Amino acid sequence: MKAHDGMYIAGAWRPASTGDTIPVVNPADEEVIAHVPAGTAEDVDAAVRAARAALPAWSATPPAERAVKIGAVRDGLIARKDEIAATVTAELGAPLPFSEAVHAGVPIMVAGSYADLAATYPFEEKVGNSTVYAEPVGVVGAITPWNYPLHQIVAKVAPALAAGCTVVLKPAEDTPLTAQLFAEITHEAGLPAGVFNLVTGLGPVAGQALAGHDDVDLVSFTGSTAVGKQIGATAGAAVKRVALELGGKSANVILPSADLAKAVNVGVANVMANSGQTCSAWTRMLVHTSRYEEAVELARKAAAKYGDRIGPVVSAKQQARVRGYIERGVEEGARLVAGGPEAPREQGYFVSPTVFADVTPGMTIAQEEIFGPVLSLIRYEDEADAETIANGTVYGLAGAVWAGDDAEAVAFARRLQTGQVDINGGSFNPLAPFGGYKQSGVGRELGAHGLAEYLQTKSLQF
Ligand code: NAP
Ligand code: MG
């Protein structure tokens, strides 16, 4: 695949500070498909200076004009959607139809939503004898993971641009080609030089330099809770704004009155999508004891259908990690009803769609984020028990509740300590705030709430 050998800084591809590179591997066949430059603190500093220099003009650009530029980025995503899907498939391993529909499709929706919001958001309001202005926070350092390579970028860059901020992006080392393609699209869209900048590189080098840079005003990070805690600590010490989208262990609560077959089938699909590499995945299925064995059988059948349909996980490291968790589940006494730790193919980083029954709430596989195609079925005795189990992890990102009618499901959902809940299979809303309770994060992405993360307020009294 085609790759740039430089960094996109101040509106042009510029030589990196060193000749060091990172190989990009196709996880479906383990072939090296490209190399990208491994950025250093020096590259990050150049990018932050470019973003700072571009800030006065961009933040003073009327929101309606910023909206036009974001709309042009959205149009670029549409024009190059096939190339985006092929690139995500090559570096992440997602099956092409999923890359087309989700990895390329969702960012088009999200970019479009911010073109609209930039034009309509109330950047000014009256509060008694004051006028309150919502002003851009400044230079944003965005650090993104590989699981939804383009969505994670657009969910940060589009609201930052709408707010009037400028951005330096450090994408995941495993999926830098999608990030380079996005940089090309911002360029073709006519964003002024320095408004968006890209530094590829390793987390502990380029990522850490960006998170700790004195001249970055806000760090927006999506990834593991371990790294998120470090970034939060660094930002706290510098009194810097921070937004963290971290892990999850979301519960899919199936109440006794629910359509069991539908709830189980949608639940299994939710976990297997993107080979389980979704922070909001409903990885714990909670089923009433009276219908538990029926649910296990439905889940076993549903998982069997995914055998050849899911892609690999992103890397050898992730494959080893996921298989380690499956082995741990067996050791701790969970009952394997589908899949298992053996790699289903000789080549590529594949993991079998795996379902565990007889999982108890304290088991490692019921508590820790696995980030692979692994579902745990947990039995509950009554609603109070279901509530305790659902809320019984350090996480609180998403979830689902199924019941005979929406009102019953809503009443239960209101008791969940989590940022988003799908009621009876409710569909994805790109304008709904997304983010975590508890250790799943700080702040919200998407829609008007996501835009507000990039704003700070000033009040003038009359
Ligand atoms: P990660 O290390 O947290 O990576 C996320 C991003 O942070 C990447 O761009 C990464 O760069 C960067 N990074 C890593 N160390 C850093 C540091 N010290 N300072 C600044 N930036 C740093 O996550 P991962 O290793 O890719 O995945 C590990 C686990 O995290 C997964 O198994 C999963 O449980 C969880 N995860 C969650 C999400 C989510 O959406 N909530 C997404 C991805 C992963 P590199 O790419 O170079 O490491
Ligand atoms: Mg990492």
Coordinates of C-alpha atoms and ligand atoms in Angstrom, one line a residue:
M1 CA 0.0 0.0 0.0
K2 CA 1.0 3.5 -0.6
A3 CA 2.4 5.4 2.4
H4 CA 3.8 8.9 3.0
D5 CA 7.4 8.9 4.4
G6 CA 6.9 12.2 6.2
M7 CA 4.7 14.0 8.6
Y8 CA 1.8 16.2 7.6
I9 CA 2.7 19.5 9.4
A10 CA 1.6 23.1 8.5
G11 CA -0.2 22.0 5.3
A12 CA 2.6 19.9 3.7
W13 CA 4.2 16.4 4.0
R14 CA 7.6 17.2 5.6
P15 CA 10.6 15.0 6.3
A16 CA 10.5 13.3 9.7
S17 CA 13.2 14.2 12.3
T18 CA 14.8 10.7 11.9
G19 CA 14.7 7.9 9.4
D20 CA 13.2 5.4 11.8
T21 CA 10.1 3.7 10.5
I22 CA 7.3 1.5 11.8
P23 CA 6.1 -1.5 9.7
V24 CA 2.4 -1.8 9.0
V25 CA 1.2 -5.4 9.0
N26 CA -1.9 -6.9 7.4
P27 CA -3.3 -9.1 10.2
A28 CA -5.2 -11.4 7.8
D29 CA -2.0 -12.7 6.2
E30 CA 0.8 -11.2 8.4
E31 CA 2.4 -9.4 5.4
V32 CA 4.2 -6.1 5.9
I33 CA 2.3 -3.8 3.6
A34 CA 4.0 -0.4 4.2
H35 CA 6.2 1.6 6.5
V36 CA 5.5 4.9 8.1
P37 CA 7.8 7.3 9.9
A38 CA 8.3 6.8 13.7
G39 CA 7.8 10.4 15.0
T40 CA 9.8 11.8 17.9
A41 CA 9.3 14.6 20.4
E42 CA 10.9 16.9 17.8
D43 CA 8.2 16.1 15.2
V44 CA 5.5 16.5 17.8
D45 CA 7.0 19.9 18.7
A46 CA 7.0 21.1 15.1
A47 CA 3.4 20.0 14.7
V48 CA 2.3 21.7 17.9
R49 CA 4.0 24.9 16.8
A50 CA 2.2 24.7 13.5
A51 CA -1.2 24.2 15.3
R52 CA -0.4 27.1 17.6
A53 CA 0.4 29.4 14.7
A54 CA -2.8 28.5 12.9
L55 CA -5.0 29.0 15.9
P56 CA -5.7 32.8 15.9
A57 CA -7.0 32.8 12.3
W58 CA -9.0 29.5 12.6
S59 CA -10.6 30.4 16.0
A60 CA -11.6 33.8 14.5
T61 CA -13.1 32.2 11.4
P62 CA -16.9 32.5 11.6
P63 CA -18.5 29.2 12.6
A64 CA -20.5 29.1 9.4
E65 CA -17.2 29.1 7.4
R66 CA -15.7 26.5 9.6
A67 CA -18.9 24.5 8.9
V68 CA -18.2 24.7 5.1
K69 CA -14.7 23.4 5.5
I70 CA -15.9 20.5 7.7
G71 CA -18.6 19.8 5.0
A72 CA -15.8 19.7 2.4
V73 CA -14.0 17.1 4.6
R74 CA -17.2 15.1 4.7
D75 CA -17.4 15.3 0.9
G76 CA -13.8 14.1 0.7
L77 CA -14.6 11.1 2.9
I78 CA -17.5 10.3 0.5
A79 CA -15.4 10.7 -2.6
R80 CA -12.7 8.4 -1.2
K81 CA -14.8 5.9 0.7
D82 CA -13.7 2.8 -1.3
E83 CA -10.1 3.7 -0.7
I84 CA -10.8 4.2 3.0
A85 CA -12.6 0.8 3.3
A86 CA -9.7 -1.0 1.4
T87 CA -7.1 0.7 3.7
V88 CA -8.9 -0.2 6.9
T89 CA -9.3 -3.8 5.7
A90 CA -5.6 -4.0 4.9
E91 CA -4.3 -2.6 8.2
L92 CA -7.0 -3.7 10.6
G93 CA -8.2 -6.9 8.9
A94 CA -11.9 -6.1 9.0
P95 CA -14.0 -7.8 6.3
L96 CA -14.5 -5.5 3.4
P97 CA -18.3 -5.1 3.7
F98 CA -17.9 -4.1 7.3
S99 CA -15.2 -1.7 6.4
E100 CA -17.5 -0.1 3.8
A101 CA -20.6 0.1 6.0
V102 CA -19.0 1.0 9.3
H103 CA -15.4 2.0 9.1
A104 CA -16.0 4.3 6.1
G105 CA -19.7 4.9 6.6
V106 CA -19.9 6.1 10.2
P107 CA -17.2 8.8 9.8
I108 CA -19.1 10.3 6.9
M109 CA -22.2 10.6 9.2
V110 CA -20.2 12.0 12.1
A111 CA -18.3 14.6 9.9
G112 CA -21.7 15.6 8.4
S113 CA -23.2 16.0 11.9
Y114 CA -20.4 18.5 12.8
A115 CA -20.7 20.4 9.6
D116 CA -24.4 21.0 10.7
L117 CA -23.5 21.6 14.4
A118 CA -20.8 24.1 13.6
A119 CA -23.4 26.2 11.7
T120 CA -26.1 25.9 14.3
Y121 CA -24.4 25.6 17.8
P122 CA -25.2 28.5 20.2
F123 CA -21.7 29.9 20.7
E124 CA -23.2 32.8 22.6
E125 CA -26.0 32.9 25.2
K126 CA -27.6 35.4 27.6
V127 CA -27.6 34.5 31.3
G128 CA -29.3 37.3 33.3
N129 CA -27.1 40.4 32.9
S130 CA -24.3 38.4 31.3
T131 CA -23.4 37.3 27.8
V132 CA -21.6 33.9 27.9
Y133 CA -19.3 33.0 25.0
A134 CA -18.2 29.5 24.1
E135 CA -14.6 29.9 22.9
P136 CA -12.2 27.2 21.6
V137 CA -10.0 25.6 24.2
G138 CA -7.0 26.0 21.8
V139 CA -4.5 23.5 20.5
V140 CA -5.8 19.9 20.8
G141 CA -3.5 16.8 21.1
A142 CA -5.6 13.8 19.8
I143 CA -4.4 10.3 20.5
T144 CA -6.4 7.5 18.9
P145 CA -6.6 3.7 18.9
W146 CA -6.7 1.2 16.0
N147 CA -10.1 -0.4 16.6
Y148 CA -12.2 2.0 14.5
P149 CA -9.2 3.8 13.0
L150 CA -11.1 6.6 11.1
H151 CA -14.1 6.9 13.4
Q152 CA -11.9 7.6 16.4
I153 CA -10.1 10.3 14.4
V154 CA -13.2 12.0 13.1
A155 CA -14.9 11.8 16.4
K156 CA -12.2 14.1 17.8
V157 CA -11.0 16.2 14.8
A158 CA -14.5 17.2 13.5
P159 CA -15.8 18.6 16.8
A160 CA -12.4 20.2 17.5
L161 CA -12.5 22.0 14.2
A162 CA -16.2 23.0 14.7
A163 CA -15.2 24.5 18.0
G164 CA -12.4 26.6 16.4
C165 CA -9.5 24.5 17.8
T166 CA -6.5 23.3 15.9
V167 CA -5.3 19.7 16.1
V168 CA -2.2 17.5 16.3
L169 CA -3.1 13.8 15.8
K170 CA -1.0 10.8 16.9
P171 CA -2.9 7.8 15.5
A172 CA -2.3 4.2 16.6
E173 CA 0.9 2.6 15.3
D174 CA -1.1 -0.4 13.9
T175 CA -3.4 1.7 11.7
P176 CA -1.4 4.8 10.5
L177 CA -2.4 4.5 6.8
T178 CA -6.0 5.4 7.4
A179 CA -4.7 8.5 9.3
Q180 CA -2.5 9.5 6.4
L181 CA -5.5 9.2 4.1
F182 CA -7.5 11.4 6.4
A183 CA -4.7 14.0 6.3
E184 CA -4.8 14.0 2.5
I185 CA -8.6 14.5 2.7
T186 CA -8.3 17.5 5.0
H187 CA -5.7 19.0 2.6
E188 CA -7.9 18.5 -0.4
A189 CA -10.8 20.0 1.5
G190 CA -8.8 23.2 1.8
L191 CA -8.3 23.4 5.6
P192 CA -5.8 26.2 6.2
A193 CA -2.2 25.1 6.8
G194 CA -1.6 24.0 10.5
V195 CA -5.3 23.6 11.4
F196 CA -4.8 19.8 11.2
N197 CA -1.4 18.1 11.7
L198 CA -0.4 14.4 11.8
V199 CA 2.5 12.8 13.5
T200 CA 2.7 9.0 13.2
G201 CA 4.7 7.1 15.8
L202 CA 4.8 5.0 18.9
G203 CA 2.7 5.7 21.9
P204 CA 5.4 5.9 24.5
V205 CA 7.5 8.2 22.3
A206 CA 5.3 10.4 20.1
G207 CA 2.1 9.9 22.1
Q208 CA 3.8 10.7 25.4
A209 CA 5.5 13.8 23.9
L210 CA 2.1 15.1 22.7
A211 CA 0.3 14.4 25.9
G212 CA 3.0 16.1 27.9
H213 CA 3.6 19.1 25.6
D214 CA 3.4 22.4 27.4
D215 CA 1.7 24.1 24.5
V216 CA -1.1 21.6 24.1
D217 CA -4.3 22.9 25.8
L218 CA -6.4 19.8 25.7
V219 CA -5.5 16.1 25.3
S220 CA -8.2 13.9 23.9
F221 CA -7.3 10.2 24.3
T222 CA -9.1 7.0 23.4
G223 CA -7.6 3.7 24.3
S224 CA -6.7 1.5 27.2
T225 CA -7.5 2.5 30.8
A226 CA -3.8 2.0 31.8
V227 CA -2.5 4.6 29.4
G228 CA -5.6 6.8 30.0
K229 CA -4.7 7.0 33.7
Q230 CA -1.1 8.1 32.9
I231 CA -2.4 10.7 30.5
G232 CA -4.9 12.0 33.0
A233 CA -2.2 12.3 35.6
T234 CA 0.1 14.2 33.2
A235 CA -2.7 16.5 32.2
G236 CA -3.7 17.1 35.8
A237 CA -0.2 18.0 36.9
A238 CA -0.2 20.7 34.1
V239 CA -3.8 21.9 34.8
K240 CA -4.6 20.9 31.2
R241 CA -8.0 19.9 29.9
V242 CA -8.4 16.2 29.2
A243 CA -11.0 13.9 27.7
L244 CA -10.6 10.1 28.1
E245 CA -12.5 7.4 26.3
L246 CA -11.4 4.2 27.9
G247 CA -12.4 0.6 28.2
G248 CA -15.7 -1.1 28.8
K249 CA -17.3 -4.4 30.0
S250 CA -20.8 -3.6 29.1
A251 CA -23.8 -5.6 30.2
N252 CA -26.6 -6.9 28.0
V253 CA -29.4 -7.4 30.5
I254 CA -32.2 -9.7 29.2
L255 CA -35.2 -9.4 31.5
P256 CA -37.6 -12.4 31.7
S257 CA -40.3 -10.7 29.6
A258 CA -37.9 -10.1 26.6
D259 CA -38.0 -11.8 23.2
L260 CA -35.1 -14.1 24.1
A261 CA -34.1 -15.2 20.7
K262 CA -33.9 -11.7 19.4
A263 CA -32.0 -10.4 22.4
V264 CA -29.5 -13.2 22.3
N265 CA -28.9 -13.0 18.5
V266 CA -28.5 -9.3 18.5
G267 CA -26.3 -9.6 21.6
V268 CA -23.9 -12.1 19.9
A269 CA -23.7 -10.0 16.8
N270 CA -22.8 -7.0 18.9
V271 CA -19.9 -8.8 20.5
M272 CA -18.6 -10.5 17.3
A273 CA -18.7 -7.3 15.1
N274 CA -15.2 -6.0 14.4
S275 CA -13.9 -9.2 15.9
G276 CA -14.9 -8.0 19.4
Q277 CA -12.6 -5.0 19.2
T278 CA -15.3 -2.5 20.2
C279 CA -15.0 -0.6 23.5
S280 CA -18.8 -0.4 23.9
A281 CA -19.4 -4.2 23.1
W282 CA -21.9 -6.0 25.3
T283 CA -19.4 -8.6 26.4
R284 CA -21.5 -9.8 29.4
M285 CA -24.9 -11.2 28.7
L286 CA -27.1 -11.4 31.8
V287 CA -29.9 -13.9 31.7
H288 CA -32.6 -14.9 34.2
T289 CA -32.0 -18.3 35.7
S290 CA -35.3 -19.6 34.3
R291 CA -34.3 -19.0 30.7
Y292 CA -30.5 -19.4 31.1
E293 CA -30.0 -22.8 29.4
E294 CA -32.2 -21.8 26.5
A295 CA -30.1 -18.6 26.1
V296 CA -26.9 -20.6 26.2
E297 CA -28.1 -22.8 23.3
L298 CA -29.2 -19.8 21.3
A299 CA -25.8 -18.2 21.8
R300 CA -24.0 -21.3 20.8
K301 CA -25.9 -21.5 17.6
A302 CA -25.5 -17.8 16.9
A303 CA -21.7 -17.9 17.4
A304 CA -21.4 -20.9 15.1
K305 CA -22.6 -18.7 12.2
Y306 CA -19.7 -16.3 12.7
G307 CA -17.0 -18.9 12.3
D308 CA -15.8 -17.8 8.8
R309 CA -17.4 -14.3 8.8
I310 CA -15.2 -12.4 11.3
G311 CA -11.8 -11.0 10.5
P312 CA -8.6 -11.4 12.5
V313 CA -7.8 -9.3 15.5
V314 CA -5.4 -6.5 14.8
S315 CA -2.0 -7.9 15.8
A316 CA -0.1 -10.9 17.1
K317 CA 0.0 -9.1 20.5
Q318 CA -3.8 -8.8 20.6
Q319 CA -4.3 -12.4 19.5
A320 CA -2.0 -13.6 22.3
R321 CA -3.8 -11.4 24.8
V322 CA -7.3 -12.6 23.8
R323 CA -6.3 -16.3 23.7
G324 CA -4.7 -15.8 27.2
Y325 CA -8.1 -14.6 28.5
I326 CA -9.9 -17.6 26.9
E327 CA -7.5 -19.9 28.7
R328 CA -8.0 -18.0 31.9
G329 CA -11.8 -18.5 31.6
V330 CA -11.4 -22.2 31.2
E331 CA -9.0 -22.3 34.2
E332 CA -11.4 -20.4 36.4
G333 CA -14.2 -22.9 35.7
A334 CA -16.3 -21.3 33.0
R335 CA -18.0 -23.7 30.5
L336 CA -16.8 -23.3 26.9
V337 CA -19.8 -23.6 24.6
A338 CA -18.3 -22.2 21.4
G339 CA -14.8 -21.4 20.2
G340 CA -11.8 -21.8 22.4
P341 CA -8.1 -20.7 22.6
E342 CA -6.8 -22.6 19.6
A343 CA -6.1 -20.4 16.6
P344 CA -8.6 -21.4 13.9
R345 CA -6.2 -20.8 11.0
E346 CA -2.5 -21.3 10.4
Q347 CA -2.0 -17.8 9.1
G348 CA -3.3 -14.5 10.2
Y349 CA -4.2 -13.3 13.7
F350 CA -7.6 -15.1 13.9
V351 CA -9.5 -16.0 17.1
S352 CA -12.5 -18.3 17.1
P353 CA -15.9 -16.7 18.1
T354 CA -16.0 -17.8 21.7
V355 CA -18.9 -18.2 24.1
F356 CA -18.6 -19.0 27.8
A357 CA -21.5 -20.2 30.0
D358 CA -21.5 -20.5 33.8
V359 CA -19.5 -17.3 34.1
T360 CA -19.7 -15.9 37.6
P361 CA -19.4 -12.2 38.3
G362 CA -16.0 -12.3 40.0
M363 CA -14.2 -14.2 37.2
T364 CA -11.5 -12.5 35.3
I365 CA -13.4 -12.8 32.0
A366 CA -16.4 -11.1 33.7
Q367 CA -14.3 -8.2 35.0
E368 CA -11.6 -7.3 32.5
E369 CA -11.9 -5.9 28.9
I370 CA -10.8 -8.7 26.6
F371 CA -11.1 -6.8 23.2
G372 CA -11.8 -10.0 21.2
P373 CA -14.7 -12.1 20.0
V374 CA -15.5 -13.5 23.5
L375 CA -18.9 -13.5 25.2
S376 CA -19.7 -14.4 28.8
L377 CA -23.1 -15.5 29.8
I378 CA -23.9 -14.8 33.4
R379 CA -27.0 -16.1 35.3
Y380 CA -29.1 -13.8 37.6
E381 CA -31.8 -14.7 40.2
D382 CA -33.9 -11.5 40.2
E383 CA -33.8 -7.9 39.1
A384 CA -31.8 -6.7 42.1
D385 CA -29.2 -9.4 41.4
A386 CA -29.0 -8.3 37.7
E387 CA -28.5 -4.7 38.8
T388 CA -25.7 -5.6 41.2
I389 CA -23.9 -7.8 38.5
A390 CA -24.4 -5.2 35.7
N391 CA -22.9 -2.4 37.9
G392 CA -20.3 -4.7 39.4
T393 CA -17.2 -3.7 37.3
V394 CA -14.9 -0.7 37.3
Y395 CA -16.4 0.2 33.9
G396 CA -19.5 2.0 32.7
L397 CA -19.4 2.7 29.0
A398 CA -22.5 1.2 27.3
G399 CA -25.1 -1.6 27.7
A400 CA -28.4 -2.9 26.6
V401 CA -31.7 -3.8 28.3
W402 CA -34.4 -6.1 26.7
A403 CA -37.9 -6.4 28.1
G404 CA -41.4 -7.1 26.9
D405 CA -42.1 -3.3 26.7
D406 CA -39.8 -0.3 26.5
A407 CA -41.1 1.2 29.8
E408 CA -39.9 -1.8 31.7
A409 CA -36.5 -1.7 30.0
V410 CA -36.2 2.0 30.6
A411 CA -36.9 1.6 34.3
F412 CA -34.1 -0.9 34.6
A413 CA -31.7 1.1 32.4
R414 CA -32.1 4.1 34.7
R415 CA -30.5 2.0 37.4
L416 CA -27.4 1.2 35.4
Q417 CA -24.2 3.2 36.0
T418 CA -23.2 3.6 32.4
G419 CA -23.1 6.2 29.7
Q420 CA -25.3 4.7 27.0
V421 CA -27.9 2.0 27.0
D422 CA -29.8 0.5 23.9
I423 CA -33.4 -0.2 24.7
N424 CA -34.8 -3.3 23.0
G425 CA -32.2 -3.1 20.2
G426 CA -32.4 0.7 19.7
S427 CA -30.2 1.8 16.8
F428 CA -26.9 3.9 16.8
N429 CA -27.5 7.6 17.0
P430 CA -24.4 9.7 15.8
L431 CA -25.8 12.7 17.8
A432 CA -26.1 10.9 21.1
P433 CA -23.4 11.6 23.7
F434 CA -21.0 8.7 24.0
G435 CA -18.7 8.2 27.0
G436 CA -18.1 6.6 30.3
Y437 CA -19.2 6.5 33.9
K438 CA -16.6 5.4 36.4
Q439 CA -13.3 4.2 34.9
S440 CA -14.6 4.1 31.3
G441 CA -13.6 7.7 31.0
V442 CA -14.0 11.4 31.4
G443 CA -16.0 13.5 29.0
R444 CA -18.3 12.7 26.0
E445 CA -17.9 12.4 22.3
L446 CA -20.4 12.9 19.4
G447 CA -23.1 15.5 18.9
A448 CA -23.4 18.8 20.7
H449 CA -22.0 17.3 23.9
G450 CA -18.9 16.2 22.0
L451 CA -18.5 19.7 20.6
A452 CA -18.8 21.2 24.1
E453 CA -15.6 19.3 25.2
Y454 CA -13.6 21.5 22.9
L455 CA -15.1 24.8 24.3
Q456 CA -14.4 27.0 27.3
T457 CA -16.7 29.7 28.5
K458 CA -16.2 33.4 29.1
S459 CA -18.9 35.6 30.6
L460 CA -19.2 39.3 30.2
Q461 CA -21.4 41.2 32.7
F462 CA -23.5 44.2 31.8
Ligands
NAP1 P1 -3.3 1.9 24.0 O1 -1.8 1.5 24.2 O2 -3.9 2.5 25.1 O3 -3.3 2.7 22.6 C1 -4.2 3.8 22.4 C2 -3.3 5.0 21.8 O4 -2.5 5.5 22.8 C3 -2.4 4.6 20.6 O5 -2.3 5.6 19.7 C4 -1.1 4.3 21.4 O6 0.0 4.3 20.6 C5 -1.1 5.5 22.4 N1 -0.2 5.3 23.5 C6 0.2 4.2 24.0 N2 1.0 4.4 25.1 C7 1.0 5.8 25.3 C8 1.7 6.6 26.2 N3 2.4 6.2 27.2 N4 1.4 8.0 26.1 C9 0.7 8.4 25.1 N5 0.0 7.7 24.2 C10 0.2 6.3 24.3 O7 -4.1 0.6 23.6 P2 -3.6 -0.7 22.8 O8 -2.2 -1.1 23.3 O9 -3.6 -0.4 21.4 O10 -4.7 -1.7 23.2 C11 -4.6 -2.4 24.5 C12 -6.0 -2.6 25.1 O11 -6.6 -1.3 25.3 C13 -7.0 -3.3 24.2 O12 -6.8 -4.7 24.4 C14 -8.3 -2.8 24.8 O13 -8.6 -3.5 25.9 C15 -8.0 -1.4 25.1 N6 -8.4 -0.5 24.0 C16 -9.6 0.2 24.2 C17 -10.0 1.0 23.2 C18 -11.3 1.8 23.3 O14 -11.8 2.3 22.3 N7 -11.7 2.1 24.5 C19 -9.3 1.1 22.0 C20 -8.2 0.4 21.8 C21 -7.7 -0.4 22.9 P3 0.5 2.9 20.0 O15 -0.5 2.6 18.9 O16 1.9 3.2 19.4 O17 0.5 1.9 21.1
MG2 MG -0.1 0.1 22.7

